[in-house]
Short mmCIF file of C-alpha atoms in Angstrom, two decimals:
data_model
loop_
_atom_site.label_atom_id
_atom_site.label_comp_id
_atom_site.label_asym_id
_atom_site.label_seq_id
_atom_site.Cartn_x
_atom_site.Cartn_y
_atom_site.Cartn_z
CA UNK Q 7 100.21 114.56 110.90
CA UNK Q 8 97.12 114.43 113.07
CA UNK Q 9 96.96 111.38 115.34
CA UNK Q 10 94.28 108.91 114.25
CA UNK Q 11 92.69 106.24 116.45
CA UNK Q 12 92.61 102.57 115.51
CA UNK Q 13 89.27 101.50 116.95
CA UNK Q 14 88.80 98.15 115.26
CA UNK Q 15 90.92 95.15 114.30
CA UNK Q 16 89.90 92.41 111.89
CA UNK Q 17 92.35 89.69 111.00
CA UNK Q 18 92.15 86.50 108.98
CA UNK Q 19 95.58 84.89 108.85
CA UNK Q 20 97.30 81.50 108.89
CA UNK Q 21 98.06 82.14 112.58
CA UNK Q 22 94.43 82.83 113.49
CA UNK Q 23 91.11 84.12 112.22
CA UNK Q 24 90.26 86.36 115.15
CA UNK Q 25 92.50 88.75 117.02
CA UNK Q 26 92.68 86.74 120.27
CA UNK Q 27 93.70 83.50 118.54
CA UNK Q 28 96.07 85.36 116.28
CA UNK Q 29 97.77 87.06 119.21
CA UNK Q 30 98.11 83.88 121.26
CA UNK Q 31 99.64 82.14 118.27
CA UNK Q 32 102.13 84.82 117.24
CA UNK Q 33 103.19 85.33 120.86
CA UNK Q 34 103.92 81.59 121.08
CA UNK Q 35 106.72 81.82 118.54
CA UNK Q 36 105.50 78.69 116.71
CA UNK Q 37 105.38 78.23 112.94
CA UNK Q 38 102.06 78.28 111.11
CA UNK Q 39 103.60 77.46 107.75
CA UNK Q 40 102.72 74.00 106.41
CA UNK Q 41 102.84 71.91 103.22
CA UNK Q 42 100.51 73.38 100.58
CA UNK Q 43 97.10 71.69 100.56
CA UNK Q 44 95.18 74.14 98.34
CA UNK Q 45 96.61 72.43 95.22
CA UNK Q 46 99.22 69.88 94.20
CA UNK Q 47 102.49 71.80 94.61
CA UNK Q 48 104.78 68.78 94.23
CA UNK Q 49 106.35 70.15 91.03
CA UNK Q 50 107.19 73.50 92.60
CA UNK Q 51 110.52 74.39 94.22
CA UNK Q 52 108.67 75.85 97.21
CA UNK Q 53 105.93 73.58 98.56
CA UNK Q 54 105.05 75.32 101.81
CA UNK Q 55 102.83 78.27 102.65
CA UNK Q 56 100.82 79.96 105.34
CA UNK Q 57 97.24 78.84 104.67
CA UNK Q 58 94.01 79.92 106.30
CA UNK Q 59 91.99 76.92 107.47
CA UNK Q 60 88.25 76.76 107.92
CA UNK Q 61 86.62 80.18 107.76
CA UNK Q 62 83.41 81.32 109.42
CA UNK Q 63 81.68 82.78 106.37
CA UNK Q 64 78.83 84.31 108.37
CA UNK Q 65 76.06 85.47 106.07
CA UNK Q 66 78.01 85.17 102.80
CA UNK Q 67 75.65 83.13 100.60
CA UNK Q 68 76.77 80.37 98.20
CA UNK Q 69 75.23 82.48 95.42
CA UNK Q 70 77.63 85.32 96.26
CA UNK Q 71 80.63 83.11 97.04
CA UNK Q 72 80.69 81.52 93.57
CA UNK Q 73 81.23 85.00 92.10
CA UNK Q 74 84.20 85.83 94.31
CA UNK Q 75 87.88 85.06 94.30
CA UNK Q 76 89.29 83.99 97.62
CA UNK Q 77 91.00 87.38 98.13
CA UNK Q 78 87.57 89.04 98.21
CA UNK Q 79 86.20 86.42 100.60
CA UNK Q 80 89.12 86.98 102.99
CA UNK Q 81 88.54 90.76 102.81
CA UNK Q 82 84.81 90.38 103.49
CA UNK Q 83 85.42 88.24 106.57
CA UNK Q 84 88.16 90.54 107.93
CA UNK Q 85 85.95 93.59 107.36
CA UNK Q 86 83.05 91.97 109.24
CA UNK Q 87 85.44 91.22 112.12
CA UNK Q 88 86.77 94.76 112.28
CA UNK Q 89 83.30 96.35 112.19
CA UNK Q 90 82.22 94.07 115.06
CA UNK Q 91 85.39 94.84 117.02
CA UNK Q 92 84.84 98.59 116.55
CA UNK Q 93 81.16 98.33 117.48
CA UNK Q 94 80.07 99.99 114.23
CA UNK Q 95 76.73 99.19 112.63
CA UNK Q 96 76.92 100.65 109.14
CA UNK Q 97 73.13 100.89 108.88
CA UNK Q 98 73.09 103.24 111.85
CA UNK Q 99 75.73 105.56 110.36
CA UNK Q 100 75.77 107.84 107.33
CA UNK Q 101 77.02 105.35 104.71
CA UNK Q 102 78.70 108.20 102.82
CA UNK Q 103 80.89 108.88 105.88
CA UNK Q 104 82.50 105.41 105.80
CA UNK Q 105 85.23 104.45 103.34
CA UNK Q 106 87.13 101.25 102.56
CA UNK Q 107 90.83 101.37 101.61
CA UNK Q 108 92.25 97.99 100.62
CA UNK Q 109 95.61 96.98 99.24
CA UNK Q 110 96.62 93.85 97.36
CA UNK Q 111 99.53 92.94 95.14
CA UNK Q 112 98.25 90.26 92.78
CA UNK Q 113 94.51 90.44 92.23
CA UNK Q 114 92.30 87.36 92.33
CA UNK Q 115 94.52 84.82 90.68
CA UNK Q 116 92.79 81.58 91.55
CA UNK Q 117 89.67 82.70 89.69
CA UNK Q 118 91.70 84.12 86.83
CA UNK Q 119 93.88 81.03 86.41
CA UNK Q 120 90.97 78.64 86.36
CA UNK Q 121 88.89 80.66 83.94
CA UNK Q 122 91.78 81.43 81.59
CA UNK Q 123 92.51 77.72 81.38
CA UNK Q 124 88.85 77.17 80.48
CA UNK Q 125 89.05 79.95 77.87
CA UNK Q 126 91.94 78.27 76.08
CA UNK Q 127 90.69 74.70 76.51
CA UNK Q 128 86.91 75.07 76.10
CA UNK Q 129 86.65 78.41 74.30
CA UNK Q 130 84.51 81.41 75.15
CA UNK Q 131 81.52 79.51 76.49
CA UNK Q 132 83.69 77.78 79.07
CA UNK Q 133 84.49 81.03 80.90
CA UNK Q 134 82.43 82.03 83.90
CA UNK Q 135 80.59 85.32 83.41
CA UNK Q 136 81.76 86.22 86.92
CA UNK Q 137 85.42 86.14 85.91
CA UNK Q 138 85.42 89.80 84.81
CA UNK Q 139 84.30 91.04 88.20
CA UNK Q 140 86.12 88.43 90.30
CA UNK Q 141 89.80 88.78 89.52
CA UNK Q 142 90.56 92.51 89.24
CA UNK Q 143 92.43 94.31 92.04
CA UNK Q 144 89.53 96.58 93.05
CA UNK Q 145 87.12 93.61 93.40
CA UNK Q 146 87.54 93.28 97.20
CA UNK Q 147 86.90 97.01 97.68
CA UNK Q 148 83.74 96.75 95.58
CA UNK Q 149 82.48 93.58 97.27
CA UNK Q 150 83.08 95.00 100.76
CA UNK Q 151 81.32 98.20 99.77
CA UNK Q 152 78.30 96.31 98.39
CA UNK Q 153 78.05 93.74 101.18
CA UNK Q 154 78.31 96.19 104.07
CA UNK Q 155 76.66 99.20 102.37
CA UNK Q 156 79.78 101.40 102.58
CA UNK Q 157 79.43 104.40 100.26
CA UNK Q 158 82.08 106.95 101.25
CA UNK Q 159 85.39 107.83 99.58
CA UNK Q 160 87.22 104.54 99.06
CA UNK Q 161 90.31 103.37 97.24
CA UNK Q 162 92.25 100.29 96.18
CA UNK Q 163 95.99 100.61 96.57
CA UNK Q 164 98.25 98.42 94.44
CA UNK Q 165 101.90 98.83 95.36
CA UNK Q 166 103.21 95.29 95.52
CA UNK Q 167 103.94 94.08 99.06
CA UNK Q 168 103.63 97.60 100.48
CA UNK Q 169 100.02 97.91 99.27
CA UNK Q 170 98.15 97.50 102.56
CA UNK Q 171 100.43 99.62 104.73
CA UNK Q 172 100.15 102.30 102.07
CA UNK Q 173 96.36 101.92 102.14
CA UNK Q 174 96.35 102.44 105.92
CA UNK Q 175 98.69 105.43 105.64
CA UNK Q 176 96.62 106.99 102.89
CA UNK Q 177 93.39 106.43 104.83
CA UNK Q 178 94.90 107.99 107.96
CA UNK Q 179 95.87 111.05 105.93
CA UNK Q 180 92.49 111.57 104.27
CA UNK Q 181 90.22 110.85 107.23
CA UNK Q 182 88.36 114.00 108.20
CA UNK Q 183 88.36 115.08 104.56
CA UNK Q 184 85.85 113.93 101.94
CA UNK Q 185 83.20 113.71 104.71
CA UNK Q 186 85.04 110.61 106.03
CA UNK Q 187 84.27 109.69 109.65
CA UNK Q 188 85.38 106.05 109.55
CA UNK Q 189 88.07 104.66 107.28
CA UNK Q 190 88.32 100.88 107.08
CA UNK Q 191 91.84 100.18 105.89
CA UNK Q 192 94.07 97.20 105.27
CA UNK Q 193 94.70 94.57 102.65
CA UNK Q 194 93.96 91.11 101.36
CA UNK Q 195 95.88 88.50 99.40
CA UNK Q 196 95.25 84.91 98.28
CA UNK Q 197 98.52 83.89 96.62
CA UNK Q 198 98.50 80.16 97.40
CA UNK Q 199 97.56 79.31 93.81
CA UNK Q 200 99.60 77.58 91.07
CA UNK Q 201 100.30 80.65 88.93
CA UNK Q 202 100.87 83.10 91.78
CA UNK Q 203 103.31 80.69 93.40
CA UNK Q 204 105.07 80.18 90.08
CA UNK Q 205 105.53 83.96 89.67
CA UNK Q 206 106.96 84.27 93.18
CA UNK Q 207 109.29 81.34 92.40
CA UNK Q 208 110.59 82.72 89.12
CA UNK Q 209 111.25 86.06 90.78
CA UNK Q 210 113.84 84.10 92.79
CA UNK Q 211 112.84 85.25 96.25
CA UNK Q 212 110.80 82.27 97.43
CA UNK Q 213 112.26 79.99 100.07
CA UNK Q 214 112.50 76.21 99.74
CA UNK Q 215 112.84 75.79 103.44
CA UNK Q 216 111.95 77.74 106.55
CA UNK Q 217 111.39 81.48 106.29
CA UNK Q 218 114.33 82.91 108.21
CA UNK Q 219 114.76 86.68 107.92
CA UNK Q 220 118.10 88.21 108.96
CA UNK Q 221 119.78 84.79 108.99
CA UNK Q 222 122.89 83.96 106.96
CA UNK Q 223 121.23 80.72 105.74
CA UNK Q 224 118.13 82.53 104.44
CA UNK Q 225 116.87 81.73 100.97
CA UNK Q 226 113.81 83.93 100.61
CA UNK Q 227 110.29 84.28 101.98
CA UNK Q 228 107.34 81.89 102.18
CA UNK Q 229 103.95 83.07 100.88
CA UNK Q 230 100.89 83.27 103.08
CA UNK Q 231 97.27 84.17 102.52
CA UNK Q 232 94.91 86.31 104.55
CA UNK Q 233 93.55 89.76 105.20
CA UNK Q 234 93.74 92.44 107.84
CA UNK Q 235 91.46 95.47 108.09
CA UNK Q 236 91.49 98.12 110.81
CA UNK Q 237 89.01 100.88 111.58
CA UNK Q 238 90.49 104.38 111.68
CA UNK Q 239 88.67 107.35 113.12
CA UNK Q 240 89.24 110.68 114.78
CA UNK Q 241 90.51 110.23 118.36
CA UNK Q 242 87.86 112.49 119.89
CA UNK Q 243 85.09 110.74 117.95
CA UNK Q 244 86.32 107.31 119.11
CA UNK Q 245 86.47 108.47 122.73
CA UNK Q 246 83.05 110.13 122.51
CA UNK Q 247 81.38 106.90 121.44
CA UNK Q 248 83.28 104.90 124.07
CA UNK Q 249 85.22 102.80 121.55
CA UNK Q 250 88.25 100.82 122.66
CA UNK Q 251 91.29 102.44 121.06
CA UNK Q 252 93.91 99.85 120.11
CA UNK Q 253 96.52 102.50 119.40
CA UNK Q 254 97.13 105.63 117.37
CA UNK Q 255 98.52 106.02 113.87
CA UNK Q 256 100.84 109.00 114.14
CA UNK Q 257 103.09 109.19 111.08
CA UNK Q 258 103.35 107.88 107.55
CA UNK Q 259 105.84 108.25 104.73
CA UNK Q 260 106.67 106.42 101.53
CA UNK Q 261 109.57 106.82 99.11
CA UNK Q 262 110.91 104.88 96.15
CA UNK Q 263 114.42 103.58 95.41
CA UNK Q 264 114.22 104.00 91.63
CA UNK Q 265 117.01 101.48 91.13
CA UNK Q 266 115.87 97.99 90.08
CA UNK Q 267 112.63 96.28 89.06
CA UNK Q 268 112.93 93.65 91.81
CA UNK Q 269 115.78 94.33 94.21
CA UNK Q 270 115.92 97.22 96.67
CA UNK Q 271 118.62 99.87 96.74
CA UNK Q 272 121.55 98.12 98.50
CA UNK Q 273 122.15 101.22 100.61
CA UNK Q 274 118.52 101.44 101.72
CA UNK Q 275 118.41 105.18 101.12
CA UNK Q 276 114.73 105.28 100.13
CA UNK Q 277 113.80 103.28 103.23
CA UNK Q 278 115.90 105.51 105.49
CA UNK Q 279 114.15 108.50 104.02
CA UNK Q 280 110.72 106.92 104.59
CA UNK Q 281 111.62 106.10 108.22
CA UNK Q 282 112.82 109.68 108.72
CA UNK Q 283 109.69 111.04 107.06
CA UNK Q 284 107.34 108.99 109.23
CA UNK Q 285 109.22 110.02 112.40
CA UNK Q 286 109.11 113.68 111.39
CA UNK Q 287 105.40 113.42 110.52
CA UNK Q 288 104.73 112.00 113.97
CA UNK Q 289 106.90 114.60 115.68
CA UNK Q 290 109.15 111.85 117.12
CA UNK Q 291 112.88 111.78 117.76
CA UNK Q 292 114.59 108.49 116.76
CA UNK Q 293 115.14 107.76 120.48
CA UNK Q 294 111.38 107.65 121.03
CA UNK Q 295 110.93 104.37 119.12
CA UNK Q 296 110.99 101.20 121.22
CA UNK Q 297 110.03 98.57 118.65
CA UNK Q 298 110.42 98.16 114.88
CA UNK Q 299 108.26 95.72 112.93
CA UNK Q 300 110.55 94.81 110.05
CA UNK Q 301 109.74 93.95 106.46
CA UNK Q 302 112.15 90.98 106.74
CA UNK Q 303 111.90 89.69 103.18
CA UNK Q 304 114.74 87.20 103.81
CA UNK Q 305 116.78 87.97 100.71
CA UNK Q 306 120.37 89.01 101.29
CA UNK Q 307 119.89 92.47 99.80
CA UNK Q 308 116.47 92.97 101.36
CA UNK Q 309 117.67 92.17 104.87
CA UNK Q 310 120.99 94.00 104.63
CA UNK Q 311 119.49 97.17 103.11
CA UNK Q 312 116.72 97.20 105.72
CA UNK Q 313 119.29 96.83 108.50
CA UNK Q 314 121.42 99.54 106.94
CA UNK Q 315 118.50 101.97 106.68
CA UNK Q 316 117.60 101.42 110.34
CA UNK Q 317 121.20 102.05 111.39
CA UNK Q 318 121.37 105.16 109.19
CA UNK Q 319 118.39 106.71 110.96
CA UNK Q 320 118.88 105.44 114.52
CA UNK Q 321 122.69 105.48 114.67
CA UNK Q 322 124.25 103.51 117.52
CA UNK Q 323 120.85 103.50 119.28
CA UNK Q 324 119.64 101.25 116.45
CA UNK Q 325 121.33 98.31 118.17
CA UNK Q 326 119.22 98.85 121.28
CA UNK Q 327 115.79 98.86 119.60
CA UNK Q 328 114.17 95.43 119.25
CA UNK Q 329 113.38 94.66 115.60
CA UNK Q 330 111.32 91.63 114.60
CA UNK Q 331 109.60 90.03 111.61
CA UNK Q 332 106.65 88.07 113.07
CA UNK Q 333 105.62 87.11 109.52
CA UNK Q 334 108.40 84.50 109.67
CA UNK Q 335 105.85 82.47 111.67
CA UNK Q 336 102.98 82.48 109.18
CA UNK Q 337 104.32 83.61 105.83
CA UNK Q 338 104.52 86.81 103.83
CA UNK Q 339 100.99 87.94 102.98
CA UNK Q 340 102.35 90.12 100.14
CA UNK Q 341 99.91 93.01 99.62
CA UNK Q 342 98.21 92.24 102.93
CA UNK Q 343 101.43 91.95 104.93
CA UNK Q 344 101.79 95.56 106.09
CA UNK Q 345 98.29 95.66 107.57
CA UNK Q 346 98.95 92.34 109.32
CA UNK Q 347 102.20 93.75 110.71
CA UNK Q 348 100.32 96.82 111.94
CA UNK Q 349 97.79 94.59 113.74
CA UNK Q 350 100.61 92.51 115.24
CA UNK Q 351 102.36 95.67 116.42
CA UNK Q 352 99.20 97.09 118.03
CA UNK Q 353 98.58 93.78 119.84
CA UNK Q 354 102.25 93.63 120.90
CA UNK Q 355 101.85 97.13 122.32
CA UNK Q 356 98.72 96.14 124.23
CA UNK Q 357 100.29 93.00 125.67
CA UNK Q 358 103.81 94.34 126.27
CA UNK Q 359 105.27 91.39 124.37
CA UNK Q 360 107.30 91.37 121.15
CA UNK Q 361 106.56 88.40 118.85
CA UNK Q 362 109.80 86.94 117.53
CA UNK Q 363 111.60 86.42 114.24
CA UNK Q 364 111.67 82.63 114.11
CA UNK Q 365 113.72 79.91 112.37
CA UNK Q 366 117.00 81.63 113.24
CA UNK Q 367 120.13 79.49 113.29
CA UNK Q 368 123.06 81.28 111.68
CA UNK Q 369 124.10 84.86 112.47
CA UNK Q 370 124.81 87.17 109.56
CA UNK Q 371 127.51 89.86 109.90
CA UNK Q 372 125.50 92.23 107.73
CA UNK Q 373 122.49 91.95 110.05
CA UNK Q 374 123.67 92.99 113.48
CA UNK Q 375 120.57 94.47 115.14
CA UNK Q 376 118.47 92.95 117.94
CA UNK Q 377 115.99 90.86 115.90
CA UNK Q 378 114.26 89.13 118.86
CA UNK Q 379 115.17 85.73 117.45
CA UNK Q 380 113.09 82.60 118.06
CA UNK Q 381 111.34 83.58 121.34
CA UNK Q 382 108.91 86.31 122.32
CA UNK Q 383 110.16 88.93 124.72
CA UNK Q 384 108.38 91.02 127.31
CA UNK Q 385 108.98 94.64 126.46
CA UNK Q 386 106.95 97.79 126.98
CA UNK Q 387 106.19 99.50 123.68
CA UNK Q 388 104.98 103.09 123.65
CA UNK Q 389 105.95 104.08 120.14
CA UNK Q 390 106.65 101.74 117.25
CA UNK Q 391 107.57 101.76 113.61
CA UNK Q 392 106.15 99.42 110.95
CA UNK Q 393 108.13 98.90 107.74
CA UNK Q 394 106.66 97.46 104.53
CA UNK Q 395 108.51 97.25 101.23
CA UNK Q 396 107.54 96.26 97.72
CA UNK Q 397 109.37 95.06 94.64
CA UNK Q 398 110.84 97.77 92.52
CA UNK Q 399 111.93 99.74 95.55
CA UNK Q 400 108.75 100.79 97.34
CA UNK Q 401 109.45 101.78 100.96
CA UNK Q 402 106.49 102.49 103.23
CA UNK Q 403 106.69 103.29 106.93
CA UNK Q 404 104.00 103.93 109.53
CA UNK Q 405 104.44 105.00 113.15
CA UNK Q 406 102.02 104.06 115.91
CA UNK Q 407 101.78 104.81 119.61
CA UNK Q 408 99.93 103.68 122.69
CA UNK Q 409 96.66 105.58 123.21
CA UNK R 17 55.45 71.94 84.59
CA UNK R 18 56.53 69.93 81.55
CA UNK R 19 59.97 68.49 81.03
CA UNK R 20 61.45 71.64 79.43
CA UNK R 21 60.12 73.91 82.19
CA UNK R 22 61.43 71.50 84.86
CA UNK R 23 64.87 71.53 83.26
CA UNK R 24 64.95 75.35 83.08
CA UNK R 25 63.87 75.54 86.70
CA UNK R 26 66.58 73.07 87.75
CA UNK R 27 69.21 75.16 85.98
CA UNK R 28 68.05 78.25 87.87
CA UNK R 29 67.79 76.43 91.19
CA UNK R 30 71.30 75.10 90.84
CA UNK R 31 73.03 78.21 89.51
CA UNK R 32 71.35 80.61 91.95
CA UNK R 33 71.39 78.14 94.88
CA UNK R 34 67.63 78.57 95.43
CA UNK R 35 64.97 76.18 96.71
CA UNK R 36 62.81 74.67 93.87
CA UNK R 37 59.63 76.28 95.27
CA UNK R 38 61.25 79.73 94.95
CA UNK R 39 61.23 79.40 91.14
CA UNK R 40 57.86 79.39 89.34
CA UNK R 41 56.87 80.15 85.75
CA UNK R 42 55.68 83.56 86.93
CA UNK R 43 58.98 84.46 88.63
CA UNK R 44 60.56 87.53 87.03
CA UNK R 45 64.30 87.05 86.63
CA UNK R 46 65.17 90.49 87.98
CA UNK R 47 62.44 91.46 90.43
CA UNK R 48 61.79 88.00 91.91
CA UNK R 49 65.03 86.07 91.42
CA UNK R 50 67.22 89.21 91.69
CA UNK R 51 69.38 88.12 88.76
CA UNK R 52 71.99 90.53 87.47
CA UNK R 53 73.31 90.60 83.92
CA UNK R 54 76.18 88.19 84.65
CA UNK R 55 73.79 85.65 86.13
CA UNK R 56 71.76 85.90 82.93
CA UNK R 57 74.92 85.07 80.95
CA UNK R 58 75.41 81.99 83.14
CA UNK R 59 71.78 80.99 82.47
CA UNK R 60 72.15 81.45 78.70
CA UNK R 61 75.33 79.34 78.58
CA UNK R 62 73.67 76.60 80.63
CA UNK R 63 70.55 76.61 78.41
CA UNK R 64 72.70 76.39 75.25
CA UNK R 65 74.66 73.45 76.65
CA UNK R 66 71.81 71.54 78.27
CA UNK R 67 69.33 71.90 75.36
CA UNK R 68 71.93 72.03 72.56
CA UNK R 69 70.48 75.28 71.20
CA UNK R 70 71.85 78.70 70.19
CA UNK R 71 70.63 81.83 71.93
CA UNK R 72 71.55 85.24 70.48
CA UNK R 73 72.82 88.16 72.56
CA UNK R 74 69.93 90.04 74.13
CA UNK R 75 67.38 87.32 73.37
CA UNK R 76 67.08 86.50 77.06
CA UNK R 77 67.24 89.38 79.55
CA UNK R 78 66.43 89.74 83.23
CA UNK R 79 63.25 91.65 82.36
CA UNK R 80 61.65 88.33 81.39
CA UNK R 81 59.87 85.74 83.50
CA UNK R 82 60.85 82.08 83.80
CA UNK R 83 57.78 81.22 81.67
CA UNK R 84 58.99 83.52 78.90
CA UNK R 85 62.42 81.88 78.97
CA UNK R 86 60.79 78.44 78.76
CA UNK R 87 58.79 79.63 75.74
CA UNK R 88 61.98 80.81 73.95
CA UNK R 89 63.64 77.44 74.61
CA UNK R 90 60.57 75.51 73.41
CA UNK R 91 60.49 77.60 70.21
CA UNK R 92 64.10 76.71 69.47
CA UNK R 93 63.61 73.01 70.22
CA UNK R 94 60.65 72.91 67.81
CA UNK R 95 62.77 74.17 64.88
#
């Protein structure tokens, strides 16, 4: 595929609400997971999460905020950050040449939960009239479009935890078509709510303790909230306007396992195919890759099938490529996780440092790659692979390179 | 403004997070207060609860002014 420039980064995550803070924090190898404060989680098996603290809401008015679920608010803030970082003023561009591509897995559950409770307890009149436009998955796309005046081809991608990486991949493929000059792409998720947490718990993949991918003592992931949005544009156009290019998106592929509604294919065949497809799309040989950002879901089958797929594609060289899951530091942002991983990878490339997979204590025979456990490592990255997987066997892979 | 008008204004000020001086009897709900249809629903629910009245669908729309809304409320309170 044609190489596409990433000319803007906007991140709102438990490890930082601007890219400098976020980078410093993930490079430190510390944990940004804490006891849940958004609600009383004492009756839940998992009582920890990655939570975003105080947010600079800029010009978002209280009148607007009361109509929005938190996942839209996070998306609006991340979009503002990415536009600023890219130096784009929407009012000075053709609004029909800018699109917004956002992924999420759950929709706006805090709003939905609260209003549905009111519906059953107080009846119809108890429900906020804003409920209908607050909770649904395309709400962040719509709110971003309205708030920033973005009118070009846009799309919401819902594909469980792979949603945002798929949104970025889709945007990278369509840019240049549909009159699109700038594609804002990423994802948002606000899952630290009673019902969303309950659903993650009953699925059986939520950890009670630390989030430790690729570790024998793992017991699942920890949820986190946040949003990440990048600006994609044609490389020549970015250079012509003097934009800083954070890196290039070079390949994208996605395949499905078609095996189980929750668990991945134990052999990781769909993932191996997606890795191979992204490499082929980028025109890379497996030896070209010098870092892999892993999905790292921290279930036995998730970790072992991911490891197996990497070994299938990279052969014995797979043991030499550093693989890490930086989300172990701040939680799994579900539908926003892939875009966050992309941002982390681009920053890692810029700084020549790989953020680690933390909380590791016990080696697992089934996971025998170099997972950069517990401490960051200096390492030059020229070409990297980002993996994002969803329930039901969604496997999405993006390749990026230094500009 | 009488008591009913004051109460209607307070509802609008609170629900739209406006300053009291931004809401007058002449203010048009759509052109001046920029209310959309969902904000009108919020207003109707608040009026029904605060004045203990029933307002039918479509009786209050954002084409009206605050004064016209006050008149509708007064008419219902008089019954």
